[in-house]
Amino acid sequence: MKKNFILILDFGSQYSYLIARRIREMGIYTVLQSCYDISISRILLNKPNGIILSGGPLSVYDKNIKNPLIINKDLFKLDIPIFGICYGMQIICHIFGGKVEKSKIKEYGKSNLIIDFHSKIFHGVQKKSIVWMSHFDEVTKIPKEFLIIGHTEYCAIAALIHKKKDIYAVQFHPEVKNTEFGETILKNFVINICKCPKNWKIHDFVKKTVYNIKKRVLKKKVILGFSGGIDSFVTAIIIYKAIGNSLNCIFIDTGLLLKKEKDRITFLCKKENLPIKIIDARNRFLSKLTGVSDPEKKRKIIGKEFISIFQEESEKIKDVEFLAQGTIYTDVIESSSKNGFYIKSHHNVGGVPKKLMKLKLIEPLKKLFKDEVRKIAIQLELPKEILKRHPFPGPGLGIRIIGEINENKISILKKAESILMQELIKENIYDSVSQAFIVLLPIKSVGVMGDKRTYEYTAVLRITNTEDFMTATVPHLSYNFLEKISNRIINEVDGINRMVYDITSKPPSTIEWE
Ligand code: XMP
């Protein structure tokens, strides 16, 4: 049976996931696949309706960089429509014998696209429109089988098409909202050219997933790494619907949790009728983390300890065959290696190390974006406390205490976080921002309080707004509010004498500091 989907070959662009989002927003299923993990034969086997080649930091002419193997002429003989974006366009030209060179003027930001020739890909697009550019290379000579269909002031070849085949390419980014007709262009490719039917309906998701889990698990048991956030709650409820009490939710108290988190979890699980076991592992985590300051090492230690505990717990329960996790698509994308570079290892990604576990993984939300998980949570009628709760990372305060962790720093940070939460709720700001927290820096500075010199830690207030946690902006909150937080924390928390406000968006920064 034909699967009907669009395959996005990801060459490492920060915008690749946006292409996936835009297509899913059209109600069409799409898969984002690293260009390093795919072969022509696998593409042939799955037969997507269309292929999009994403942008990326690579350069087709740089001899020091190994271009992915998938990049060869066979890709264009599959009789599947192809759309190259940015680096994707440069690859197409390179393979067909065109020329790609370093741009004389780097184009980053808005540009005016002028359409020179009408094509199916530009159906409904105005002759002159704004597009979003982000490139340092450009096509300077097109292959003879191609035709230029658009240019900008600084980019003479901004869009092209193959004269006979369904191959299209643009230098700009139609997936970025700043491209005025970006959605139209993507729709033209996915719906008009690839003829991909609308088959991605989130409301069918729960029914289908419950059925599949039931069929897969049968009479065996499942343990679930339960963190109490929306992802693990939705995962738990779906699995519980499928197998009832054969689900064992394990909540690990790492000692790196927010104040009163254990009570919150116990209350909500009772309310939702979820079977939960709370494990006190505070000493274990702290002793393993003592003396470690490298963020990735800390993440790895925390992740490994989680797995060890799950393994021990699974051995206590008869017939456990599966480990469930609330992994979502963004976790997978951000942790995946792009050309050997990756951002950070989100702790619930990477499968189960063979040595540590014989359990099979169940990750029902693995292909969903955060806002899609929220839609499902609404459909499942989860309480507001879960729906509206800001995400809290698996490694917890462990990655919000920069550098080495100790009991004193944990206690300082917990108190500061609790004040922030009280104020956010009191001032009705909590629900209008996506995530807010405090980061404790390993920097001490001099202050003066009650005429006395202090020498204490600096803390950062981090507040962000985001749709999907892949990009984020900083809300413009009032100075009165910021000052109030700062005053309360400095007056009430021993150990902090200076507060700063992080005004960086993502990218270039990430939301968490480690
Ligand atoms: P970053 O820092 O990558 O964060 O911009 C994006 C979102 O992910 C959360 N985050 C994590 N969540 N395990 C998680 O479950 C992790 O290891 C992890 N690291 C970051 C972060 O809080 C933000 O919401």
Coordinates of C-alpha atoms and ligand atoms in Angstrom, one line a residue:
M1 CA 0.0 0.0 0.0
K2 CA 1.3 3.4 -0.9
K3 CA 2.1 5.4 2.2
N4 CA 1.6 8.9 0.8
F5 CA 4.1 11.2 2.4
I6 CA 6.8 13.8 1.7
L7 CA 10.3 12.9 2.5
I8 CA 12.6 15.8 3.7
L9 CA 16.2 15.1 3.3
D10 CA 17.8 17.0 6.1
F11 CA 21.3 18.5 5.3
G12 CA 21.5 20.1 8.7
S13 CA 19.7 23.4 8.3
Q14 CA 18.3 25.1 11.4
Y15 CA 15.1 25.5 9.3
S16 CA 14.6 21.8 8.3
Y17 CA 12.1 21.1 11.0
L18 CA 10.1 24.1 9.9
I19 CA 9.6 22.5 6.5
A20 CA 8.2 19.5 8.3
R21 CA 5.9 21.7 10.4
R22 CA 4.6 23.7 7.5
I23 CA 3.7 20.5 5.6
R24 CA 2.0 18.9 8.6
E25 CA 0.0 22.1 9.1
M26 CA -1.4 21.3 5.6
G27 CA -2.6 18.0 7.0
I28 CA 0.0 16.0 5.1
Y29 CA 2.4 13.5 6.6
T30 CA 6.1 14.2 6.3
V31 CA 9.3 12.5 7.5
L32 CA 12.5 14.4 8.3
Q33 CA 15.4 12.1 7.6
S34 CA 19.1 12.9 8.0
C35 CA 20.9 12.8 4.7
Y36 CA 23.5 10.5 6.3
D37 CA 21.0 7.8 7.3
I38 CA 19.3 7.0 4.0
S39 CA 20.0 5.2 0.7
I40 CA 18.4 5.4 -2.7
S41 CA 17.1 1.8 -2.2
R42 CA 15.3 2.8 1.0
I43 CA 13.7 5.7 -0.8
L44 CA 12.6 3.4 -3.5
L45 CA 11.1 1.0 -1.0
N46 CA 9.1 3.7 0.8
K47 CA 8.3 5.6 -2.4
P48 CA 7.5 9.1 -1.1
N49 CA 5.2 11.3 -3.2
G50 CA 7.9 14.0 -3.2
I51 CA 11.3 14.7 -1.9
I52 CA 12.5 18.1 -0.4
L53 CA 16.3 18.7 -0.1
S54 CA 16.8 21.0 2.8
G55 CA 19.3 23.8 3.3
G56 CA 22.4 23.2 5.3
P57 CA 25.8 24.5 6.4
L58 CA 27.7 22.4 3.9
S59 CA 29.4 23.8 0.8
V60 CA 29.2 21.7 -2.4
Y61 CA 32.7 22.8 -3.5
D62 CA 34.5 22.4 -0.2
K63 CA 36.8 19.4 -0.7
N64 CA 37.4 19.1 3.1
I65 CA 33.7 18.3 3.7
K66 CA 32.4 14.9 2.9
N67 CA 29.2 15.5 1.1
P68 CA 26.5 12.8 1.9
L69 CA 26.5 9.7 -0.3
I70 CA 22.8 10.2 -1.2
I71 CA 24.0 13.1 -3.3
N72 CA 24.4 11.6 -6.7
K73 CA 22.5 11.5 -10.0
D74 CA 20.5 8.4 -9.1
L75 CA 18.4 10.4 -6.8
F76 CA 17.0 12.3 -9.8
K77 CA 16.2 9.2 -11.7
L78 CA 13.5 7.9 -9.3
D79 CA 10.7 9.7 -11.1
I80 CA 9.7 11.4 -7.8
P81 CA 9.3 15.2 -7.8
I82 CA 12.2 17.0 -6.1
F83 CA 12.3 20.4 -4.5
G84 CA 15.7 21.8 -3.5
I85 CA 15.8 24.6 -0.9
C86 CA 19.0 26.8 -0.4
Y87 CA 21.8 24.2 -0.1
G88 CA 19.3 21.8 -1.7
M89 CA 19.3 24.0 -4.8
Q90 CA 23.1 24.2 -4.9
I91 CA 23.3 20.3 -4.7
I92 CA 20.9 20.0 -7.7
C93 CA 23.0 22.4 -9.7
H94 CA 26.3 20.8 -8.7
I95 CA 25.1 17.3 -9.6
F96 CA 23.8 18.4 -13.0
G97 CA 27.0 20.2 -13.9
G98 CA 26.3 23.8 -12.9
K99 CA 28.5 26.0 -10.9
V100 CA 28.3 27.0 -7.2
E101 CA 30.6 29.7 -5.8
K102 CA 31.0 31.7 -2.7
S103 CA 28.6 34.7 -2.9
K104 CA 30.2 38.1 -3.3
I105 CA 27.6 39.5 -1.0
K106 CA 26.3 37.3 1.7
E107 CA 22.5 37.5 1.8
Y108 CA 20.9 37.1 5.2
G109 CA 17.4 38.3 5.8
K110 CA 14.7 39.7 3.6
S111 CA 15.1 40.1 -0.1
N112 CA 12.8 41.0 -3.0
L113 CA 12.1 38.1 -5.4
I114 CA 11.2 38.9 -8.9
I115 CA 9.6 36.1 -10.9
D116 CA 11.2 35.9 -14.4
F117 CA 9.2 33.0 -15.8
H118 CA 6.0 31.4 -14.7
S119 CA 6.1 27.9 -13.4
K120 CA 3.8 25.5 -11.4
I121 CA 5.9 26.1 -8.3
F122 CA 5.1 29.8 -8.4
H123 CA 1.3 29.4 -9.0
G124 CA -0.4 32.2 -7.1
V125 CA 2.8 34.0 -6.2
Q126 CA 3.0 37.8 -7.0
K127 CA 5.6 38.9 -9.6
K128 CA 7.4 40.7 -6.9
S129 CA 7.4 39.5 -3.3
I130 CA 9.5 39.3 -0.1
V131 CA 11.6 36.1 0.5
W132 CA 13.9 35.1 3.4
M133 CA 17.5 34.4 2.4
S134 CA 20.3 32.9 4.4
H135 CA 23.3 31.7 2.3
F136 CA 27.0 32.2 1.7
D137 CA 27.2 30.2 -1.5
E138 CA 25.2 30.8 -4.7
V139 CA 24.6 29.2 -8.0
T140 CA 26.6 31.2 -10.7
K141 CA 25.9 29.0 -13.7
I142 CA 22.9 26.7 -14.2
P143 CA 23.1 23.3 -15.8
K144 CA 21.8 23.3 -19.4
E145 CA 18.7 21.2 -18.6
F146 CA 17.5 24.0 -16.3
L147 CA 15.8 27.4 -16.6
I148 CA 16.1 30.4 -14.3
I149 CA 12.6 31.4 -13.0
G150 CA 13.5 34.1 -10.4
H151 CA 16.1 36.5 -9.1
T152 CA 16.7 39.0 -6.3
E153 CA 18.8 42.1 -6.2
Y154 CA 21.9 40.3 -5.1
C155 CA 21.2 36.8 -6.3
A156 CA 20.8 36.5 -10.1
I157 CA 19.7 32.8 -9.8
A158 CA 17.2 32.6 -7.0
A159 CA 14.9 30.0 -8.4
L160 CA 15.1 27.4 -11.2
I161 CA 13.3 24.5 -12.7
H162 CA 14.3 21.5 -14.8
K163 CA 13.0 21.9 -18.4
K164 CA 11.4 18.4 -18.6
K165 CA 11.3 16.8 -15.1
D166 CA 9.6 17.7 -11.9
I167 CA 12.7 19.2 -10.3
Y168 CA 12.4 22.7 -8.7
A169 CA 14.8 24.7 -6.7
V170 CA 14.9 28.0 -4.8
Q171 CA 17.8 29.7 -3.1
F172 CA 15.5 31.3 -0.4
H173 CA 13.6 29.6 2.4
P174 CA 9.8 29.2 1.7
E175 CA 9.4 27.5 5.1
V176 CA 10.3 30.7 7.0
K177 CA 7.2 32.8 7.7
N178 CA 9.0 35.9 6.5
T179 CA 8.8 34.6 3.0
E180 CA 5.5 36.2 1.9
F181 CA 4.3 33.4 -0.4
G182 CA 6.3 30.6 1.3
E183 CA 3.3 28.6 2.2
T184 CA 1.8 29.0 -1.3
I185 CA 5.1 27.7 -2.8
L186 CA 5.3 24.7 -0.5
K187 CA 1.6 23.9 -1.1
N188 CA 2.3 24.1 -4.9
F189 CA 5.0 21.5 -4.6
V190 CA 3.4 19.2 -2.0
I191 CA -0.3 19.3 -3.2
N192 CA -0.3 20.4 -6.8
I193 CA 3.0 18.8 -8.0
C194 CA 3.4 15.8 -5.8
K195 CA -0.3 15.2 -5.5
C196 CA 0.1 14.2 -1.8
P197 CA -3.3 13.6 -0.2
K198 CA -4.2 15.1 3.2
N199 CA -3.7 12.1 5.4
W200 CA -2.4 13.6 8.6
K201 CA -5.2 13.9 11.1
I202 CA -4.2 14.4 14.7
H203 CA -7.7 13.4 16.0
D204 CA -7.2 9.8 14.7
F205 CA -3.8 9.6 16.5
V206 CA -5.0 8.4 19.9
K207 CA -7.3 5.7 18.5
K208 CA -4.7 4.4 16.1
T209 CA -1.9 4.5 18.7
V210 CA -3.9 2.8 21.4
Y211 CA -4.7 0.0 19.0
N212 CA -1.1 -0.4 17.9
I213 CA 0.2 -0.5 21.5
K214 CA -2.4 -3.1 22.5
K215 CA -1.4 -5.3 19.5
R216 CA 2.3 -4.9 20.2
V217 CA 2.4 -5.4 24.0
L218 CA -0.2 -8.2 24.3
K219 CA 0.0 -9.6 27.8
K220 CA 3.4 -8.2 28.6
K221 CA 4.2 -5.3 30.9
V222 CA 5.4 -1.8 30.2
I223 CA 7.4 0.5 32.5
L224 CA 7.3 4.2 31.7
G225 CA 9.8 6.8 32.6
F226 CA 7.4 9.3 34.0
S227 CA 8.5 12.9 34.5
G228 CA 5.1 14.6 35.1
G229 CA 5.3 16.9 32.1
I230 CA 2.8 17.0 29.3
D231 CA 4.7 14.6 27.1
S232 CA 5.0 11.8 29.7
F233 CA 1.4 12.4 30.9
V234 CA 0.0 12.0 27.4
T235 CA 2.2 9.0 26.8
A236 CA 1.0 7.4 30.1
I237 CA -2.7 8.1 29.4
I238 CA -2.4 6.6 25.9
I239 CA -0.6 3.5 27.1
Y240 CA -3.0 3.2 30.1
K241 CA -5.9 3.2 27.6
A242 CA -4.3 0.4 25.7
I243 CA -3.1 -1.9 28.5
G244 CA -4.5 -0.6 31.8
N245 CA -2.6 -1.8 34.9
S246 CA 0.0 -3.6 32.8
L247 CA 1.5 -0.1 32.7
N248 CA 4.0 0.8 35.5
C249 CA 4.8 4.5 35.7
I250 CA 8.1 5.1 37.4
F251 CA 8.9 8.6 38.7
I252 CA 12.4 9.2 39.8
D253 CA 13.1 11.8 42.4
T254 CA 16.6 12.8 41.3
G255 CA 16.9 15.6 43.9
L256 CA 17.1 17.9 40.9
L257 CA 13.3 18.7 40.8
L258 CA 11.4 21.8 41.5
K259 CA 10.0 22.4 45.0
K260 CA 6.9 20.3 45.8
E261 CA 7.2 18.4 42.5
K262 CA 6.7 15.0 44.1
D263 CA 3.4 16.2 45.8
R264 CA 2.2 17.6 42.5
I265 CA 2.9 14.3 40.7
T266 CA 1.2 12.2 43.4
F267 CA -1.9 14.4 43.3
L268 CA -2.3 14.4 39.5
C269 CA -1.6 10.7 39.1
K270 CA -4.3 9.9 41.6
K271 CA -6.7 12.3 39.8
E272 CA -6.0 10.6 36.5
N273 CA -6.0 7.1 37.9
L274 CA -2.4 6.4 36.8
P275 CA -0.4 3.7 38.6
I276 CA 2.8 5.4 39.8
K277 CA 5.8 4.4 41.8
I278 CA 8.1 7.1 43.2
I279 CA 11.8 6.2 43.6
D280 CA 13.9 8.3 45.9
A281 CA 17.3 8.4 44.1
R282 CA 18.5 11.8 45.4
N283 CA 21.7 10.5 46.9
R284 CA 22.6 8.4 43.9
F285 CA 22.3 11.3 41.4
L286 CA 24.2 13.7 43.6
S287 CA 27.1 11.4 44.3
K288 CA 27.5 10.6 40.6
L289 CA 27.4 14.3 39.7
T290 CA 29.8 15.5 42.4
G291 CA 32.9 17.1 40.8
V292 CA 31.5 17.1 37.3
S293 CA 31.1 20.4 35.5
D294 CA 31.0 19.6 31.8
P295 CA 27.4 20.0 30.6
E296 CA 27.4 17.0 28.2
K297 CA 29.0 14.8 30.9
K298 CA 26.4 15.9 33.3
R299 CA 23.6 15.1 30.8
K300 CA 25.1 11.7 30.1
I301 CA 25.5 10.8 33.8
I302 CA 21.9 11.7 34.5
G303 CA 20.7 9.8 31.4
K304 CA 22.6 6.7 32.4
E305 CA 21.5 6.8 36.0
F306 CA 17.8 7.0 34.8
I307 CA 18.4 3.9 32.6
S308 CA 20.1 2.0 35.5
I309 CA 17.1 2.7 37.8
F310 CA 14.6 1.7 35.1
Q311 CA 16.6 -1.5 34.6
E312 CA 16.6 -2.3 38.3
E313 CA 12.8 -1.5 38.6
S314 CA 12.0 -3.6 35.5
E315 CA 13.7 -6.6 37.1
K316 CA 11.4 -6.3 40.1
I317 CA 8.3 -6.6 37.9
K318 CA 7.4 -9.9 36.2
D319 CA 7.0 -10.0 32.4
V320 CA 8.2 -6.5 31.7
E321 CA 9.2 -6.3 28.0
F322 CA 8.9 -2.7 27.1
L323 CA 10.2 0.7 28.2
A324 CA 8.0 3.6 27.3
Q325 CA 9.2 7.2 27.1
G326 CA 7.6 10.6 26.3
T327 CA 10.1 11.5 23.6
I328 CA 8.8 14.0 21.0
Y329 CA 10.1 14.9 17.6
T330 CA 12.0 18.0 18.7
D331 CA 14.0 15.8 21.2
V332 CA 15.0 13.6 18.3
I333 CA 15.8 16.3 15.9
E334 CA 17.9 18.4 18.4
S335 CA 19.8 15.4 19.6
S336 CA 20.6 14.0 16.2
S337 CA 24.0 14.5 14.8
K338 CA 24.1 16.9 11.9
N339 CA 27.3 16.5 9.9
G340 CA 29.0 15.4 13.1
F341 CA 27.7 18.4 15.1
Y342 CA 24.8 18.2 17.4
I343 CA 23.3 20.7 19.8
K344 CA 22.8 18.8 23.1
S345 CA 21.9 15.2 24.1
H346 CA 18.3 15.5 25.3
H347 CA 18.3 12.9 28.0
N348 CA 15.4 10.7 26.7
V349 CA 16.8 10.1 23.3
G350 CA 19.2 7.6 21.8
G351 CA 17.5 4.4 22.5
V352 CA 18.3 2.0 25.3
P353 CA 22.0 1.0 25.6
K354 CA 22.3 -2.7 24.7
K355 CA 24.4 -3.6 27.6
L356 CA 22.0 -2.0 30.1
M357 CA 18.7 -3.2 28.9
K358 CA 16.9 -5.8 27.0
L359 CA 13.7 -3.8 26.9
K360 CA 12.0 -2.7 23.7
L361 CA 11.1 0.9 23.3
I362 CA 7.7 2.4 23.1
E363 CA 7.7 6.1 22.1
P364 CA 4.2 7.0 20.9
L365 CA 4.9 10.7 20.5
K366 CA 8.2 10.4 18.8
K367 CA 6.9 11.9 15.5
L368 CA 4.9 14.8 17.0
F369 CA 5.8 18.4 17.6
K370 CA 5.0 19.9 21.0
D371 CA 1.9 21.8 19.8
E372 CA 0.6 18.5 18.3
V373 CA 1.1 16.9 21.7
R374 CA -0.8 19.7 23.3
K375 CA -3.7 19.2 20.9
I376 CA -3.8 15.5 21.9
A377 CA -3.7 16.5 25.6
I378 CA -6.7 18.7 25.0
Q379 CA -8.5 15.9 23.2
L380 CA -7.7 13.6 26.2
E381 CA -9.2 16.3 28.5
L382 CA -6.1 16.5 30.7
P383 CA -6.4 19.0 33.5
K384 CA -5.2 22.6 33.1
E385 CA -2.3 22.1 35.5
I386 CA -0.8 19.6 33.0
L387 CA -1.8 21.4 29.8
K388 CA -0.5 24.8 30.9
R389 CA 2.6 23.6 32.8
H390 CA 5.9 24.9 31.4
P391 CA 8.2 22.1 30.3
F392 CA 10.8 20.9 32.7
P393 CA 13.9 19.2 31.3
G394 CA 14.6 15.6 32.2
P395 CA 18.0 16.4 33.7
G396 CA 16.1 19.0 35.8
L397 CA 18.0 21.6 37.9
G398 CA 21.2 19.6 37.0
I399 CA 21.4 21.7 33.8
R400 CA 20.2 24.9 35.4
I401 CA 23.1 24.9 37.9
I402 CA 25.9 25.8 35.5
G403 CA 29.1 23.8 36.3
E404 CA 29.5 21.7 39.4
I405 CA 26.4 20.7 41.4
N406 CA 26.1 20.5 45.1
E407 CA 23.4 20.4 47.7
N408 CA 23.8 24.0 48.7
K409 CA 23.4 25.2 45.0
I410 CA 20.3 22.9 44.6
S411 CA 18.7 24.4 47.6
I412 CA 19.5 28.0 46.5
L413 CA 18.0 27.4 43.0
K414 CA 14.9 25.7 44.3
K415 CA 14.1 28.7 46.5
A416 CA 14.7 31.2 43.7
E417 CA 12.6 29.1 41.3
S418 CA 9.8 29.0 43.7
I419 CA 9.7 32.8 44.1
L420 CA 9.7 33.2 40.3
M421 CA 6.7 30.8 40.0
Q422 CA 4.8 32.6 42.8
E423 CA 5.3 36.0 41.0
L424 CA 4.5 34.7 37.6
I425 CA 1.2 33.3 38.8
K426 CA 0.3 36.3 41.0
E427 CA 0.9 38.7 38.1
N428 CA -1.0 36.5 35.6
I429 CA 2.1 36.1 33.4
Y430 CA 2.7 32.3 33.8
D431 CA 0.2 31.3 31.1
S432 CA 1.3 34.0 28.7
V433 CA 4.9 32.8 28.5
S434 CA 6.1 29.4 27.3
Q435 CA 8.9 28.8 29.8
A436 CA 10.4 30.7 32.7
F437 CA 13.1 29.6 35.1
I438 CA 16.2 30.6 36.9
V439 CA 19.8 29.6 36.1
L440 CA 22.4 29.6 38.8
L441 CA 25.8 30.7 37.5
P442 CA 29.1 29.5 39.1
I443 CA 30.1 33.2 39.3
K444 CA 30.3 35.0 42.6
S445 CA 30.4 38.8 42.7
V446 CA 30.6 41.5 45.3
G447 CA 27.5 43.1 46.7
V448 CA 26.5 45.2 49.6
M449 CA 23.5 44.5 51.8
G450 CA 22.7 46.2 55.1
D451 CA 26.1 48.0 54.8
K452 CA 27.9 44.7 54.7
R453 CA 29.9 43.3 51.9
T454 CA 28.5 40.1 50.3
Y455 CA 30.2 37.7 47.9
E456 CA 27.5 35.5 46.4
Y457 CA 26.3 33.8 43.3
T458 CA 24.7 35.4 40.3
A459 CA 21.4 34.1 39.0
V460 CA 19.9 34.5 35.6
L461 CA 16.2 35.0 34.8
R462 CA 15.3 33.2 31.6
I463 CA 11.9 33.7 30.1
T464 CA 11.0 32.7 26.6
N465 CA 8.0 32.5 24.2
T466 CA 7.9 29.8 21.6
E467 CA 5.5 27.7 19.5
D468 CA 7.5 24.6 19.4
F469 CA 10.7 25.1 21.5
M470 CA 12.9 24.9 18.4
T471 CA 13.0 28.6 18.1
A472 CA 12.2 31.1 20.9
T473 CA 11.9 34.8 21.6
V474 CA 12.2 36.8 24.8
P475 CA 9.0 38.6 25.9
H476 CA 9.2 42.3 26.7
L477 CA 8.1 42.1 30.3
S478 CA 7.8 45.3 32.4
Y479 CA 10.8 46.5 34.3
N480 CA 8.6 46.7 37.4
F481 CA 8.0 43.0 37.2
L482 CA 11.6 42.1 36.5
E483 CA 12.7 44.3 39.4
K484 CA 10.2 42.7 41.7
I485 CA 11.6 39.2 40.9
S486 CA 15.1 40.4 41.4
N487 CA 14.4 42.1 44.7
R488 CA 12.5 39.2 46.1
I489 CA 15.1 36.6 45.2
I490 CA 18.0 38.7 46.5
N491 CA 16.2 39.5 49.7
E492 CA 14.8 36.1 50.4
V493 CA 17.4 33.7 49.1
D494 CA 20.7 33.4 50.9
G495 CA 23.5 32.8 48.4
I496 CA 22.3 35.1 45.5
N497 CA 23.2 38.8 45.5
R498 CA 22.9 39.6 41.8
M499 CA 20.2 38.9 39.1
V500 CA 20.6 39.3 35.4
Y501 CA 18.0 38.9 32.6
D502 CA 18.8 36.8 29.6
I503 CA 17.6 38.7 26.5
T504 CA 18.8 36.2 23.8
S505 CA 16.5 34.4 21.4
K506 CA 16.9 30.9 20.2
P507 CA 18.8 30.7 17.9
P508 CA 21.5 31.8 18.5
S509 CA 21.2 30.6 22.1
T510 CA 19.3 27.6 23.3
I511 CA 16.5 27.9 25.9
E512 CA 18.4 26.1 28.7
W513 CA 22.0 27.2 29.4
E514 CA 23.5 23.7 29.3
Ligands
XMP1 P1 16.9 23.9 24.5 O1 17.7 24.2 25.7 O2 17.4 22.7 23.7 O3 15.5 23.4 25.0 O4 16.6 25.0 23.6 C1 14.3 23.2 24.3 C2 13.3 22.6 25.2 O5 13.7 21.3 25.6 C3 13.8 21.3 27.0 N1 15.0 20.4 27.3 C4 14.9 19.1 27.6 N2 13.8 18.3 27.8 N3 15.2 16.5 28.3 C5 14.0 17.0 28.2 O6 13.0 16.3 28.4 C6 16.3 17.2 28.1 O7 17.4 16.7 28.2 C7 16.1 18.6 27.7 N4 17.0 19.6 27.5 C8 16.3 20.7 27.2 C9 14.0 22.7 27.5 O8 13.6 22.9 28.8 C10 13.1 23.4 26.5 O9 11.8 23.3 26.8

